[in-house]
Amino acid sequence: MKNNIRVERAKHNITQAELAEKINVSRQTINAIELGKFIPSTLLALKIARVFNSTVDEIFSLDNDD
Amino acid sequence: MKNNIRVERAKHNITQAELAEKINVSRQTINAIELGKFIPSTLLALKIARVFNSTVDEIFSLDNDD
DNA sequence: CCATAATGTAAAGTTTTCTTTACTTTTAGT
DNA sequence: ACTAAAAGTAAAGAAAACTTTACATTATGG
């Protein structure tokens, strides 16, 4: 599974720490999700999407491994 | 967080067991997700959405508790 | 170049998801 | 009503997400 959180953050000009704060998770959690180190819950994915005025499906997508 | 997996299953006329098999999880996992007993990973949510030719955001949504 | 913000990483511990097995209850067809 | 399929539930254990603390590395502006 891949994601474009980094790109969305750049578009909206916010840091990992700021995104973390907006959705009430630790900065390390955002970092790990962004780097694909672990898969977030659907709840977090929805919250992240909302911050970016986007959708889960635009931000996260299946890749060949999945 | 709420979901309309039950409705989508009805539309597509498949059982919990069949949905479980399609995305390689146990039937109990589908049951628990459907009943809101736990929140699936984004990977599972994407796979469920794909089975229904739908999107994560159409199937799962935030409620007032979130 | 220097300072500082931002990001990356790691380890220990907690919480939650998910599996497996097994049993009960509900639903639906005949 | 009887049967069988479907759905609900529960408990123990495994696996993964997430937190906290702490420190290292990289990027950026002045």
XYZ file of C-alpha atoms (C1' of nucleotides) in Angstrom:
192
model
C 0.000 0.000 0.000
C 1.273 3.450 -0.851
C 0.296 6.971 0.073
C 0.995 10.548 -0.906
C 0.836 12.176 2.484
C 4.140 13.899 1.853
C 2.817 15.547 -1.285
C -0.402 16.576 0.423
C 1.561 18.037 3.306
C 3.635 20.013 0.843
C 0.520 21.305 -0.919
C -0.937 22.396 2.388
C 2.423 23.454 3.807
C 2.165 21.624 7.112
C 4.737 19.581 9.000
C 4.427 16.019 10.255
C 4.088 17.426 13.762
C 1.249 19.734 12.744
C -0.614 16.979 10.965
C -0.127 14.736 13.998
C -1.579 17.364 16.265
C -4.623 17.913 14.057
C -5.610 14.270 14.265
C -4.359 13.566 17.783
C -1.605 11.076 17.131
C 2.100 11.260 17.831
C 4.479 12.747 15.321
C 6.231 9.382 15.069
C 2.990 7.789 14.018
C 2.642 10.205 11.110
C 6.253 9.669 10.185
C 5.840 5.897 10.185
C 2.631 6.015 8.147
C 4.143 8.443 5.656
C 7.162 6.170 5.195
C 4.984 3.081 4.847
C 6.383 1.528 8.025
C 2.887 0.694 9.122
C -0.640 0.801 7.936
C -2.948 3.251 9.689
C -6.423 2.415 10.862
C -9.303 3.506 8.661
C -10.181 6.050 11.339
C -6.809 7.747 11.002
C -6.965 7.534 7.225
C -10.344 9.300 7.225
C -9.025 11.990 9.551
C -5.934 12.529 7.431
C -8.092 12.765 4.312
C -10.300 15.329 5.988
C -7.330 17.522 6.907
C -6.414 17.627 3.226
C -9.985 18.086 1.985
C -9.448 14.861 0.131
C -10.491 11.221 0.263
C -8.899 8.093 1.672
C -8.765 6.638 -1.815
C -6.908 9.634 -3.192
C -4.311 9.479 -0.449
C -3.922 5.736 0.017
C -3.886 3.093 -2.678
C -3.154 -0.570 -3.127
C 0.031 -1.596 -4.885
C 1.056 -4.875 -6.444
C 2.080 -6.452 -3.146
C -1.400 -6.105 -1.692
C -16.948 5.571 12.755
C -19.721 3.886 10.844
C -19.929 1.744 7.755
C -22.454 0.340 5.336
C -20.859 -3.002 4.605
C -24.122 -4.765 5.323
C -25.927 -2.750 2.678
C -23.159 -3.257 0.144
C -23.183 -6.989 0.827
C -26.909 -7.008 0.232
C -26.513 -5.104 -3.031
C -23.907 -7.579 -4.197
C -25.621 -10.534 -2.584
C -22.622 -11.974 -0.792
C -22.241 -13.376 2.710
C -19.796 -12.330 5.390
C -17.903 -15.549 4.719
C -17.645 -14.814 1.002
C -16.449 -11.274 1.569
C -13.915 -12.575 4.078
C -12.588 -15.051 1.577
C -12.238 -12.433 -1.162
C -9.987 -10.275 0.971
C -8.261 -13.061 2.883
C -9.441 -12.419 6.395
C -11.494 -14.552 8.748
C -15.261 -14.421 8.724
C -15.195 -13.205 12.326
C -13.099 -10.244 11.279
C -15.719 -9.179 8.740
C -18.451 -9.681 11.295
C -16.640 -7.541 13.852
C -15.898 -4.772 11.358
C -19.460 -4.785 10.077
C -20.807 -4.489 13.626
C -18.343 -1.726 14.486
C -16.587 -3.836 17.090
C -13.289 -2.788 15.699
C -11.785 -0.509 13.141
C -10.146 -2.176 10.162
C -6.780 -1.205 8.786
C -6.769 1.037 5.730
C -5.517 -1.934 3.737
C -8.620 -3.945 4.574
C -10.848 -0.950 3.948
C -9.372 -0.498 0.470
C -9.824 -4.179 -0.289
C -13.427 -4.142 0.900
C -14.105 -1.056 -1.202
C -12.630 -2.747 -4.242
C -14.866 -5.795 -3.835
C -17.854 -3.466 -3.975
C -16.501 -1.312 -6.809
C -16.728 1.539 -4.380
C -14.490 3.779 -2.299
C -13.369 3.705 1.305
C -15.095 7.032 1.873
C -18.393 5.730 0.565
C -18.273 2.698 2.827
C -16.711 4.160 5.974
C -17.384 7.546 7.485
C -16.670 9.510 10.608
C -19.442 10.068 13.111
C -19.771 12.551 15.931
C -17.699 10.464 18.341
C -14.630 10.645 16.119
C 28.635 28.476 8.508
C 25.379 28.151 12.305
C 21.215 27.583 14.527
C 17.058 25.630 14.565
C 13.296 23.293 12.626
C 12.015 19.148 10.572
C 12.519 14.470 9.822
C 14.295 9.828 10.796
C 15.076 6.095 13.947
C 15.015 2.950 17.911
C 13.505 0.452 21.945
C 10.194 -0.770 25.502
C 5.605 -0.976 26.637
C 0.414 -0.628 25.834
C -3.532 -1.180 23.126
C -6.002 -2.859 19.370
C -6.586 -5.704 15.437
C -6.949 -10.165 13.671
C -6.822 -15.442 13.930
C -8.394 -19.776 15.428
C -11.572 -22.766 17.502
C -15.877 -23.570 18.997
C -20.420 -22.872 20.239
C -25.155 -20.301 20.085
C -28.722 -17.766 17.840
C -31.103 -16.000 13.955
C -32.793 -16.202 9.270
C -34.722 -18.349 5.216
C -36.273 -21.962 2.326
C -39.125 -26.179 1.823
C -41.954 -27.042 11.954
C -37.477 -28.738 10.277
C -33.190 -28.024 8.238
C -29.348 -25.744 6.804
C -27.063 -21.556 5.983
C -25.841 -17.311 7.874
C -24.744 -14.414 11.488
C -23.460 -13.520 16.346
C -20.418 -14.295 20.212
C -16.557 -15.546 23.201
C -11.950 -16.557 24.718
C -7.016 -17.248 24.153
C -3.227 -16.017 21.665
C -0.482 -13.762 17.815
C 0.559 -9.818 15.253
C 0.475 -5.115 14.305
C -0.499 -0.305 15.450
C 0.469 3.345 18.366
C 2.763 5.910 22.495
C 6.509 7.727 24.942
C 11.152 9.035 25.533
C 15.229 9.983 23.616
C 18.669 10.812 20.385
C 20.673 11.197 15.387
C 20.429 13.064 10.872
C 18.961 16.197 7.330
C 17.136 20.432 5.518
C 16.596 25.468 5.617
C 16.940 30.233 6.547
C 19.691 33.960 8.184
